[in-house]
PDB file of C-alpha atoms in Angstrom:
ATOM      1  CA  UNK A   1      75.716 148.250 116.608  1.00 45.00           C
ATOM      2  CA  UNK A   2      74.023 150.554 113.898  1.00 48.00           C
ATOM      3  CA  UNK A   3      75.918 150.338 110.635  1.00 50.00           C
ATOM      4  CA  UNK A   4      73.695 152.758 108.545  1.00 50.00           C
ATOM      5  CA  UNK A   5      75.880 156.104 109.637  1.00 49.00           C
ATOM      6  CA  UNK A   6      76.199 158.706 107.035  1.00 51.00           C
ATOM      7  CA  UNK A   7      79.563 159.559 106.303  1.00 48.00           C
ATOM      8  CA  UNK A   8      80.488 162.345 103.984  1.00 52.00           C
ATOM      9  CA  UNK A   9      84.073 160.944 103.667  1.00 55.00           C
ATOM     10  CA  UNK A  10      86.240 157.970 103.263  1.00 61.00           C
ATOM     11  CA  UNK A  11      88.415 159.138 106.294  1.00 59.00           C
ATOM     12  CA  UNK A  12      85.407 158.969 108.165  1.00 60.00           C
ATOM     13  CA  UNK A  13      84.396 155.873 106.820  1.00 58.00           C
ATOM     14  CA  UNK A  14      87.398 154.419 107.608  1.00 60.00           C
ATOM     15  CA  UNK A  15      87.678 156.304 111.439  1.00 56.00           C
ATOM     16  CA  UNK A  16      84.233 154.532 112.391  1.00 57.00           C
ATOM     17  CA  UNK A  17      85.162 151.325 110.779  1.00 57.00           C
ATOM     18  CA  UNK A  18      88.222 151.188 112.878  1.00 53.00           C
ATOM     19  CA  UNK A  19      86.432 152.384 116.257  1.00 49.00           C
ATOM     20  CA  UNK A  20      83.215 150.200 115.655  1.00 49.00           C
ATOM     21  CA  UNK A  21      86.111 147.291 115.998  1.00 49.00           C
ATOM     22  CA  UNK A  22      87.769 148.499 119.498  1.00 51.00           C
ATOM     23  CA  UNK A  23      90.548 150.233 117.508  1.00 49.00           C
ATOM     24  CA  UNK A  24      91.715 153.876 117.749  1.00 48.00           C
ATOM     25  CA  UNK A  25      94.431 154.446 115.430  1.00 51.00           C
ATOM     26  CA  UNK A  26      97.601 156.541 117.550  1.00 51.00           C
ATOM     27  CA  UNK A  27      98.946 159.960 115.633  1.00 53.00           C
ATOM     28  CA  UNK A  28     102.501 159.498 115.069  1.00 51.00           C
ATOM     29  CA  UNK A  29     103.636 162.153 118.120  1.00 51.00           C
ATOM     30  CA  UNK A  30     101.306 159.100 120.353  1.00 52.00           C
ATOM     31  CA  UNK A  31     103.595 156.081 118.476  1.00 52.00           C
ATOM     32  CA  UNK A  32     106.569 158.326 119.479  1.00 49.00           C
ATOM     33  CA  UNK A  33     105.834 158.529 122.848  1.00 51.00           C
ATOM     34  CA  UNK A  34     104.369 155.116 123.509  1.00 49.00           C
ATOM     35  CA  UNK A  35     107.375 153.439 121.692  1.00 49.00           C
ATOM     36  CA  UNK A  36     110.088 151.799 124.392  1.00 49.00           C
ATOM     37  CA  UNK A  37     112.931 153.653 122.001  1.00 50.00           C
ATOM     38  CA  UNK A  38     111.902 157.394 123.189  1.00 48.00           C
ATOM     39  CA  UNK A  39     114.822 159.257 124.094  1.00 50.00           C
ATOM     40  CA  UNK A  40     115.274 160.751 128.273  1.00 49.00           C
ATOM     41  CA  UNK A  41     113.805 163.919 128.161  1.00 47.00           C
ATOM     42  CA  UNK A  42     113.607 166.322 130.825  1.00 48.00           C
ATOM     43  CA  UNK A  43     110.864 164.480 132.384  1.00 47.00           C
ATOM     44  CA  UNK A  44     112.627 161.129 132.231  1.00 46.00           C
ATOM     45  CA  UNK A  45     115.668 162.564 133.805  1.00 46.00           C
ATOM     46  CA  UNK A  46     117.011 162.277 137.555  1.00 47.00           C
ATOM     47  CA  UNK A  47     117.440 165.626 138.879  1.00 49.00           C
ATOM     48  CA  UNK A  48     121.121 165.414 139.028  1.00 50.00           C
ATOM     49  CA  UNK A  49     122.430 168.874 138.706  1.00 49.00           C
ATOM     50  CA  UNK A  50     121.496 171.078 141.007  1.00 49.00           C
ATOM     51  CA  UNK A  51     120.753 175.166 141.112  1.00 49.00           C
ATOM     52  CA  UNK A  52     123.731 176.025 140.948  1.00 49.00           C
ATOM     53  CA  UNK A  53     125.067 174.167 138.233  1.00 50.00           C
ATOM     54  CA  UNK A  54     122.276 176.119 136.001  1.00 56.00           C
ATOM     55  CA  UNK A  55     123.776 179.563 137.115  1.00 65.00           C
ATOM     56  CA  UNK A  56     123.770 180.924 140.504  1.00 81.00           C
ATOM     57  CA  UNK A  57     121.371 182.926 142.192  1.00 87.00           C
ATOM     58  CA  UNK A  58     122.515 185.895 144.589  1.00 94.00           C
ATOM     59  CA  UNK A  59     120.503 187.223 147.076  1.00 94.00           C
ATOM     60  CA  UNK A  60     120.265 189.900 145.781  1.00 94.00           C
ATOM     61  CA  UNK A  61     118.683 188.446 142.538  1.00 95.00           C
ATOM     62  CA  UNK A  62     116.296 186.822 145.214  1.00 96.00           C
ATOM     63  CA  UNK A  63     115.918 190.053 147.003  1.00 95.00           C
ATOM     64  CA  UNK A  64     114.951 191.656 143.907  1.00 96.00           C
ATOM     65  CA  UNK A  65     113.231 188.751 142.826  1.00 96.00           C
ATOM     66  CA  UNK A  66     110.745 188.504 145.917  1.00 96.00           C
ATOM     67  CA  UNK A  67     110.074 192.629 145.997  1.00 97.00           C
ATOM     68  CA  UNK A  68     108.502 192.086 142.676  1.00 97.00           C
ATOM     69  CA  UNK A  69     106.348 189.093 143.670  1.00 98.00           C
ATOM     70  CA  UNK A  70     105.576 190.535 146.675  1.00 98.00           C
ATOM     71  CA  UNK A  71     104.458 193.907 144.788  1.00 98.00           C
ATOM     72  CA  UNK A  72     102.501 192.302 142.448  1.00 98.00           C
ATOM     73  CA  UNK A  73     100.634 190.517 145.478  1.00 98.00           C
ATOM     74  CA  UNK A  74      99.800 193.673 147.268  1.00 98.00           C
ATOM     75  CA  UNK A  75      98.644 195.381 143.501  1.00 98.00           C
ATOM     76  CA  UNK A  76      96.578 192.076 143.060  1.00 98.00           C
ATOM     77  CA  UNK A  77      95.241 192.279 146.517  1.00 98.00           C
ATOM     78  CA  UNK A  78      94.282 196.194 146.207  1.00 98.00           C
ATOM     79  CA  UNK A  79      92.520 195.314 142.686  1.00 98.00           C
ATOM     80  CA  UNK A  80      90.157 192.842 144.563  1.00 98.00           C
ATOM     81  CA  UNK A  81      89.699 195.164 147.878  1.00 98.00           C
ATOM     82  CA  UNK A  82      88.636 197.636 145.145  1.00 98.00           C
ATOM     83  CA  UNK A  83      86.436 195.232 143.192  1.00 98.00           C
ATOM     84  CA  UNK A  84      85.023 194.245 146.509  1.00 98.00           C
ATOM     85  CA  UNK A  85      84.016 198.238 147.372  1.00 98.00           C
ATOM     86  CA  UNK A  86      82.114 199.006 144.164  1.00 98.00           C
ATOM     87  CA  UNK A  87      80.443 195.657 144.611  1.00 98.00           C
ATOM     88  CA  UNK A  88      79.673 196.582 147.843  1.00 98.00           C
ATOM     89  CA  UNK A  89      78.606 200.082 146.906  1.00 98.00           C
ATOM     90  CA  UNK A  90      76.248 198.231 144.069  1.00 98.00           C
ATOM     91  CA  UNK A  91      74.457 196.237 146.557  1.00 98.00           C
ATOM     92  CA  UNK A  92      74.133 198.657 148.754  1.00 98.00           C
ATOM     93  CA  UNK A  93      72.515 200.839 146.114  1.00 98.00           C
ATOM     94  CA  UNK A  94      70.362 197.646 145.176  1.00 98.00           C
ATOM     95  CA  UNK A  95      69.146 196.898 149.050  1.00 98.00           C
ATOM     96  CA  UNK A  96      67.902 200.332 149.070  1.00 98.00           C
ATOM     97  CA  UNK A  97      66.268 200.230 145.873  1.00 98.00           C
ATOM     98  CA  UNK A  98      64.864 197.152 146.871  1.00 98.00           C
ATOM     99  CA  UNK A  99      63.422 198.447 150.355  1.00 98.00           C
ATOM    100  CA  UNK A 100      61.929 201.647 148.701  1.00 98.00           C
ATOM    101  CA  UNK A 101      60.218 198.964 146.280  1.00 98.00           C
ATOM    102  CA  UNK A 102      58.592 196.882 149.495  1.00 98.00           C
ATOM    103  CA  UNK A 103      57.393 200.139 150.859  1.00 97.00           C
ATOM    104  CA  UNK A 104      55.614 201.301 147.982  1.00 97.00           C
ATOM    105  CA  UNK A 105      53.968 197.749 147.338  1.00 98.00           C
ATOM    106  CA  UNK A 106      53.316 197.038 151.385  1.00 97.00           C
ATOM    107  CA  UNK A 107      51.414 200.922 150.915  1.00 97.00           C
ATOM    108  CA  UNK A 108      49.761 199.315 147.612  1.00 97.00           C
ATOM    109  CA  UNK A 109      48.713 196.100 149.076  1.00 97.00           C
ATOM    110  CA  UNK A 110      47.202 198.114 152.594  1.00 96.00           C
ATOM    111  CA  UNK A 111      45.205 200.240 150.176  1.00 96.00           C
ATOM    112  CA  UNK A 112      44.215 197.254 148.191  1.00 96.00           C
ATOM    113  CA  UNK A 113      43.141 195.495 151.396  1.00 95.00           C
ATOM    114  CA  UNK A 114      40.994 199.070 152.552  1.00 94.00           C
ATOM    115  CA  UNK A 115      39.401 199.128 148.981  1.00 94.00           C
ATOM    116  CA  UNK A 116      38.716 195.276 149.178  1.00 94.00           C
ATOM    117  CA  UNK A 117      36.876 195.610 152.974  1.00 93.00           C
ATOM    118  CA  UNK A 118      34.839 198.785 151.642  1.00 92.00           C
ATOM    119  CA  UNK A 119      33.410 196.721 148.503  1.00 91.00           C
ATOM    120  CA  UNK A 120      32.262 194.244 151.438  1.00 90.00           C
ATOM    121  CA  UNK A 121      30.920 195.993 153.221  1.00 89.00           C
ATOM    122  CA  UNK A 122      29.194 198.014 150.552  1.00 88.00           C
ATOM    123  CA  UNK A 123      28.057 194.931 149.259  1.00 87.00           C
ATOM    124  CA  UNK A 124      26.675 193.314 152.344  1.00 86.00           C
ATOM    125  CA  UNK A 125      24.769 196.826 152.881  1.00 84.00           C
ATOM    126  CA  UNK A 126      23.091 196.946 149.419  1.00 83.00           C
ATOM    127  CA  UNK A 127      22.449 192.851 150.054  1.00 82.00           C
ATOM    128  CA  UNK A 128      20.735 193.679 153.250  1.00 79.00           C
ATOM    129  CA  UNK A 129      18.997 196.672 151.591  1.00 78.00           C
ATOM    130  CA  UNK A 130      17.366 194.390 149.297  1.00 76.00           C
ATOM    131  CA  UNK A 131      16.544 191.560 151.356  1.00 74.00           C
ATOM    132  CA  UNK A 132      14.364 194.513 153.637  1.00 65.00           C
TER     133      UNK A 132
END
């Protein structure tokens, strides 16, 4: 491995030094966490109690509860039916842009083509001319 780094600090220094060797020092919330003598949290924890236990929830709470998820669904689901019209409206306005565009350069290219044949032809009459 390539030793001539340039470090602008000792930390640094010391950082590389440390994972040139296969070691990556832990932060102290990582020691706390690996360490065997972590306290149960609420992850660690059986799911004893139940719903319940944590205050009960009426129907009508869940009524309520489900109205306002169900609202926000249908005001979610008009935003994007909305978002899909104007987007819809765009490309619309885009595709017919776009077709105007082909029309005007198919025109271009027939008059190109006319304007090409008549120099041939002009040319193989003044070529025959001459060869008279």
């Amino acid at each position: 491995m390539d030793n001539n780094l340039d470090f602008t600090s000792e930390d640094d220094m010391k950082m590389a030094s440390l994972n040139m060797e296969g070691h990556f020092p832990m932060s102290n919330q990582e020691r706390y966490q690996a360490s065997d003598d972590q306290p149960a949290g609420p992850s660690r924890l059986s799911n004893t109690g139940s719903r319940r236990s944590q205050g009960a929830i009426t129907e009508e709470q869940q009524r309520e509860r489900k109205k306002e998820i169900d609202k926000a669904f249908r005001m979610r689901r008009k935003e994007q039916e909305n978002k899909m019209k104007e987007n819809l409206h765009i490309l619309n306005e885009e595709n017919t842009r776009l077709k105007r565009e082909n029309k005007v350069l198919m025109a271009e290219r027939d008059s190109m083509a006319q304007n090409w044949q008549s120099a041939a032809r002009e040319t193989q009459r003044t070529t025959s001319i001459r060869n008279l």
